[in-house]
Structure formats: C-alpha cells, structure tokens
Tab-separated table of C-alpha atoms in Angstrom:
chain	number	residue	atom	x	y	z
O	1	ASN	CA	75.502	-15.439	211.533
O	2	ALA	CA	76.736	-15.796	207.961
O	3	GLY	CA	79.906	-13.183	208.677
O	4	VAL	CA	80.963	-11.661	205.263
O	5	THR	CA	79.104	-12.866	202.243
O	6	GLN	CA	79.563	-11.807	198.514
O	7	THR	CA	77.569	-12.112	195.379
O	8	PRO	CA	78.084	-13.383	192.702
O	9	LYS	CA	80.591	-16.156	193.262
O	10	PHE	CA	81.466	-15.988	189.578
O	11	GLN	CA	81.224	-13.780	186.765
O	12	VAL	CA	82.253	-13.336	183.340
O	13	LEU	CA	81.647	-9.770	181.212
O	14	LYS	CA	82.733	-8.582	178.218
O	15	THR	CA	84.733	-5.730	177.586
O	16	GLY	CA	82.927	-2.458	178.817
O	17	GLN	CA	79.786	-3.807	179.987
O	18	SER	CA	79.119	-3.118	183.844
O	19	MET	CA	78.493	-4.815	187.144
O	20	THR	CA	78.039	-4.194	190.802
O	21	LEU	CA	79.919	-6.449	193.163
O	22	GLN	CA	77.953	-6.846	196.600
O	23	CYS	CA	79.134	-7.182	200.004
O	24	ALA	CA	77.302	-7.856	203.282
O	25	GLN	CA	78.030	-8.450	206.793
O	26	ASP	CA	75.912	-9.144	209.734
O	27	MET	CA	78.331	-8.723	212.681
O	28	ASN	CA	77.643	-4.650	213.087
O	29	HIS	CA	81.123	-3.801	211.811
O	30	ASN	CA	82.175	-0.396	211.204
O	31	SER	CA	84.639	-0.748	208.605
O	32	MET	CA	84.512	-2.251	205.524
O	33	TYR	CA	87.388	-3.152	202.252
O	34	TRP	CA	87.483	-4.498	198.820
O	35	TYR	CA	90.395	-6.117	197.817
O	36	ARG	CA	91.686	-7.638	194.479
O	37	GLN	CA	94.055	-10.898	194.561
O	38	ASP	CA	96.363	-10.911	191.483
O	39	PRO	CA	98.802	-14.086	190.982
O	40	GLY	CA	101.878	-13.004	192.740
O	41	MET	CA	100.865	-9.545	193.872
O	42	GLY	CA	99.015	-10.661	197.117
O	43	LEU	CA	95.668	-8.472	198.371
O	44	ARG	CA	95.873	-4.777	196.819
O	45	LEU	CA	93.221	-2.324	198.801
O	46	ILE	CA	90.871	-0.802	195.985
O	47	TYR	CA	88.339	1.394	198.574
O	48	TYR	CA	87.725	1.498	202.044
O	49	SER	CA	84.936	2.557	204.307
O	50	ALA	CA	86.061	3.570	207.817
O	51	SER	CA	82.476	4.073	208.576
O	52	GLU	CA	79.101	4.291	207.782
O	53	GLY	CA	78.616	7.248	205.166
O	54	THR	CA	82.332	7.424	204.457
O	55	THR	CA	84.498	5.797	201.555
O	56	ASP	CA	88.042	6.457	200.530
O	57	LYS	CA	90.622	5.096	197.798
O	58	GLY	CA	93.264	2.274	198.627
O	59	GLU	CA	95.885	1.403	196.571
O	60	VAL	CA	94.658	0.701	193.066
O	61	PRO	CA	91.188	2.341	192.845
O	62	ASN	CA	90.972	3.383	188.945
O	63	GLY	CA	88.135	1.889	187.350
O	64	TYR	CA	86.021	1.120	190.330
O	65	ASN	CA	83.451	3.195	192.392
O	66	VAL	CA	81.909	2.164	195.942
O	67	SER	CA	78.984	2.531	197.812
O	68	ARG	CA	78.509	2.329	201.589
O	69	LEU	CA	75.087	1.895	201.407
O	70	ASN	CA	74.324	1.561	205.026
O	71	LYS	CA	76.303	-0.360	207.678
O	72	ARG	CA	75.902	-3.852	206.580
O	73	GLU	CA	76.243	-3.350	202.883
O	74	PHE	CA	79.209	-2.151	200.944
O	75	SER	CA	79.434	-2.720	196.940
O	76	LEU	CA	81.680	-2.450	194.486
O	77	ARG	CA	81.093	-1.073	190.671
O	78	LEU	CA	82.821	-1.637	187.641
O	79	GLU	CA	81.306	0.956	185.047
O	80	SER	CA	83.103	-0.262	182.083
O	81	ALA	CA	85.117	-3.464	182.528
O	82	ALA	CA	88.314	-3.973	181.164
O	83	PRO	CA	90.535	-7.312	181.048
O	84	SER	CA	93.172	-5.686	183.443
O	85	GLN	CA	90.217	-6.121	185.944
O	86	THR	CA	89.870	-9.608	185.822
O	87	SER	CA	90.724	-11.103	189.425
O	88	VAL	CA	89.710	-12.591	192.291
O	89	TYR	CA	87.776	-9.596	194.518
O	90	PHE	CA	87.595	-9.863	198.191
O	91	CYS	CA	85.429	-7.549	200.720
O	92	ALA	CA	86.316	-7.485	204.275
O	93	SER	CA	84.756	-6.161	207.581
O	94	ARG	CA	86.667	-4.742	210.868
O	95	PRO	CA	84.791	-4.125	214.092
O	96	TYR	CA	85.961	-0.907	215.591
O	97	GLY	CA	86.594	2.141	214.116
O	98	GLY	CA	88.657	3.354	216.911
O	99	SER	CA	91.544	1.423	218.853
O	100	THR	CA	89.864	0.059	221.741
O	101	THR	CA	90.110	-3.686	222.759
O	102	THR	CA	87.079	-6.268	220.788
O	103	GLY	CA	85.032	-8.764	222.331
O	104	VAL	CA	86.218	-12.259	223.060
O	105	GLY	CA	88.098	-14.236	220.589
O	106	PHE	CA	88.737	-10.962	218.355
O	107	SER	CA	92.269	-9.536	217.635
O	108	TYR	CA	90.997	-5.478	217.910
O	109	ASN	CA	92.438	-5.128	214.576
O	110	GLU	CA	91.391	-8.200	212.602
O	111	GLN	CA	89.445	-7.935	209.361
O	112	PHE	CA	86.949	-10.481	208.421
O	113	PHE	CA	87.103	-11.974	204.750
O	114	GLY	CA	84.336	-12.905	202.476
O	115	PRO	CA	84.837	-15.848	200.299
O	116	GLY	CA	85.715	-14.042	197.127
O	117	THR	CA	84.100	-12.963	193.671
O	118	ARG	CA	86.221	-14.683	190.499
O	119	LEU	CA	85.520	-12.159	187.644
O	120	THR	CA	87.020	-12.555	184.106
O	121	VAL	CA	86.612	-9.859	181.819
O	122	LEU	CA	86.880	-11.016	178.262
K	6	GLY	CA	105.353	4.316	199.165
K	7	GLU	CA	104.417	1.425	201.634
K	8	ASN	CA	105.592	-2.132	200.778
K	9	VAL	CA	105.678	-5.055	202.543
K	10	GLU	CA	108.012	-7.989	200.804
K	11	GLN	CA	107.537	-11.411	201.704
K	12	HIS	CA	109.571	-14.747	201.093
K	13	PRO	CA	109.813	-17.414	199.950
K	14	SER	CA	106.917	-17.312	197.448
K	15	THR	CA	106.864	-21.024	197.932
K	16	LEU	CA	108.097	-23.572	200.688
K	17	SER	CA	107.912	-27.254	200.820
K	18	VAL	CA	108.494	-29.219	203.816
K	19	GLN	CA	108.172	-32.619	205.198
K	20	GLU	CA	105.285	-33.483	207.543
K	21	GLY	CA	106.671	-32.945	210.848
K	22	ASP	CA	109.263	-30.642	209.944
K	23	SER	CA	109.078	-26.862	210.574
K	24	ALA	CA	108.282	-23.753	208.067
K	25	VAL	CA	109.609	-20.047	208.484
K	26	ILE	CA	108.243	-17.281	206.456
K	27	LYS	CA	109.609	-13.918	206.621
K	28	CYS	CA	108.815	-10.154	205.922
K	29	THR	CA	109.986	-6.914	205.420
K	30	TYR	CA	108.057	-3.786	205.678
K	31	SER	CA	109.346	-0.171	204.736
K	32	ASP	CA	107.021	1.988	206.921
K	33	SER	CA	108.936	2.654	210.323
K	34	ALA	CA	105.342	3.610	211.417
K	35	SER	CA	103.923	0.479	211.153
K	36	ASN	CA	103.027	-0.946	214.405
K	37	TYR	CA	100.419	-4.160	214.153
K	38	PHE	CA	101.436	-7.360	211.907
K	39	PRO	CA	98.973	-9.964	211.636
K	40	TRP	CA	99.487	-13.009	209.429
K	41	TYR	CA	96.679	-14.602	206.943
K	42	LYS	CA	96.278	-17.895	206.211
K	43	GLN	CA	94.077	-18.481	202.818
K	44	GLU	CA	92.979	-21.849	201.700
K	45	LEU	CA	92.034	-22.818	198.081
K	46	GLY	CA	88.928	-21.250	197.081
K	47	LYS	CA	88.540	-19.267	200.503
K	48	GLY	CA	88.861	-15.823	201.717
K	49	PRO	CA	91.890	-15.084	204.235
K	50	GLN	CA	91.498	-15.675	207.877
K	51	LEU	CA	93.208	-14.167	210.644
K	52	ILE	CA	95.852	-17.002	212.403
K	53	ILE	CA	98.122	-14.577	214.347
K	54	ASP	CA	98.981	-11.156	214.892
K	55	ILE	CA	101.575	-9.316	216.888
K	56	ARG	CA	101.964	-5.316	217.890
K	57	SER	CA	104.957	-3.506	217.731
K	58	ASN	CA	105.280	-3.272	221.483
K	59	VAL	CA	105.698	-7.101	221.811
K	60	GLY	CA	108.881	-9.185	220.343
K	61	GLU	CA	107.119	-12.533	220.105
K	62	LYS	CA	104.036	-14.373	220.313
K	63	LYS	CA	102.680	-17.838	220.558
K	64	ASP	CA	99.723	-20.026	219.819
K	65	GLN	CA	100.141	-23.631	219.866
K	66	ARG	CA	102.150	-24.479	216.974
K	67	ILE	CA	102.407	-21.231	215.382
K	68	ALA	CA	104.581	-18.506	216.769
K	69	VAL	CA	105.245	-14.703	215.165
K	70	THR	CA	108.721	-12.737	215.866
K	71	LEU	CA	109.389	-9.399	215.051
K	72	ASN	CA	112.383	-7.356	214.722
K	73	LYS	CA	111.505	-3.283	214.810
K	74	THR	CA	114.821	-2.452	214.258
K	75	ALA	CA	115.120	-4.300	211.568
K	76	LYS	CA	111.725	-3.928	210.305
K	77	HIS	CA	111.370	-7.781	209.907
K	78	PHE	CA	108.885	-10.248	211.087
K	79	SER	CA	108.283	-13.819	210.677
K	80	LEU	CA	105.966	-16.698	210.992
K	81	HIS	CA	107.229	-20.156	212.036
K	82	ILE	CA	104.852	-23.306	211.914
K	83	THR	CA	106.550	-26.114	214.152
K	84	GLU	CA	105.519	-29.866	213.851
K	85	THR	CA	103.850	-29.387	210.192
K	86	GLN	CA	100.992	-31.206	209.264
K	87	PRO	CA	99.094	-31.632	206.069
K	88	GLU	CA	96.444	-29.470	206.838
K	89	ASP	CA	98.829	-26.616	207.315
K	90	SER	CA	99.133	-26.468	203.567
K	91	ALA	CA	97.969	-22.880	201.946
K	92	VAL	CA	98.968	-19.952	201.301
K	93	TYR	CA	99.824	-17.127	204.148
K	94	PHE	CA	100.393	-13.647	203.535
K	95	CYS	CA	101.524	-11.272	206.221
K	96	ALA	CA	100.511	-7.358	206.429
K	97	ALA	CA	101.476	-4.462	208.164
K	98	SER	CA	99.459	-1.751	209.332
K	99	LYS	CA	99.228	1.168	211.670
K	100	VAL	CA	96.854	1.097	214.866
K	101	SER	CA	95.239	4.283	214.117
K	102	GLY	CA	92.615	6.177	211.632
K	103	THR	CA	91.549	3.551	209.030
K	104	TYR	CA	94.068	0.287	210.039
K	105	LYS	CA	94.348	-0.245	206.160
K	106	TYR	CA	96.812	-3.311	205.895
K	107	ILE	CA	99.536	-3.498	203.193
K	108	PHE	CA	99.807	-7.327	202.334
K	109	GLY	CA	102.793	-9.276	201.403
K	110	THR	CA	102.381	-11.233	198.285
K	111	GLY	CA	102.061	-14.897	199.610
K	112	THR	CA	103.980	-17.998	200.302
K	113	ARG	CA	102.419	-21.029	199.083
K	114	LEU	CA	103.359	-23.719	201.847
K	115	LYS	CA	103.107	-27.153	201.241
K	116	VAL	CA	103.120	-30.099	203.455
K	117	LEU	CA	104.350	-33.457	202.143
K	118	ALA	CA	103.323	-36.393	203.835
C-alpha cells in the first residue's frame, strides 16, 4: 500500500515549456486535490476532484489544467510554464465524498498527502 | 474571501517546554479544523483535528482547543521533544460538499535540545 505517489520528484523547465505532474493513490479514495506550496503562503488549492469524472477550480487555477483519468489518478498540466509557477506541488486524496464516518484509524475528513514535486521554471 | 491566519510564523522552545500555535478563521460556517505536521522534504500529515461541536480534543502530548465565538483555534504541544521540530499548518473546512481546506501560512517550530 504505497498511499499517494507523485512523479516526478524534481523538475526544471524553461519558460513556455509544458509538462504534466502525475498523481496516483491506491487507497480507493473518492476525492483528490492539487495544491501548491510557496514560502510564507502555506498550501493553496489549485484544482480538486470530488469524485471520478468531476473536477473543479480551487483558489489559484490560472495556468493549470487537470484530468481525473480514473479513480486512482489525477494529473496536473502546465501548458506554458511561467517562472511564477515555480513551487512545490502536492497531491492529496480523501476517502469519502460524503459525511459518514470512515474506517478505523481515519479521521473522516482527513486528506492524505503525497511527497511533493519540486518544480523550477527558469 | 475565506481566510485563515496563523501565528507565530516561527517558534523556538527548549526541549520539555510547551508550544502553542494559534489560528483565526474568517468563515463562520467552517466546522472542521485539522492540524498538519510537515517534516522536511515530506508531505503534510494529519496530527489532530477537531469538529465545531467539540471545544477541546487531546491526544497524548498534543491538544487542540476551539473557540467558535471568537473563531479561534489553537494547537498545544506539551513536553516538546526534538522530533516535534517541523512546520505545522492549521486549516479550516466545511463538512459538506467537497471538503476543501483553507490552510494557514504555517509555523516553523524548533525544539532546542
């Protein structure tokens, strides 16, 4: 059980290049999220997917697109990278789409985070 | 828009002392408040959470208190140890719909041996 995995771990891009950040979870979770983390600004939500087949914008969606490929995978695409997109990107997943209690060991509202992708845009 | 303020941004304590981190939220409809710990080079991990129908929750050396009227909630760590050194984030969320979190800006805690 690997939890939430992200690839790549590190990436350097030139301005204008495109790339896709991959995220997968093996916990059968319904909801998935993409955040960016910048110094002094905490984690800000870029996009989220409440369930397979749905996606929606978060706080800072400009310059990004997402695809919920299936229940396991949620990718983040930068079509034309800009230096302002230099950041650490985290993917997260959450077990349930509703408000019922979760299984043993879970807080029913907990989001589980991947290890992050450090992206630098030159 | 919705906002969560977190203070202090850095906190140094001697090993064995207590540490307190405070957060204030703006959306009165928020009713779920998790705290995450992030170690260097890793993703955040939930350490404790509280729902709005509870005023305090404790788990061994960590506790969270909530004042709904003032829209404040705090993390308390007692008998701090070097392994408590990390960045701590508070967040606010609503128990409905998509469960989006609004995170605070983080507190870097250093426990000095």
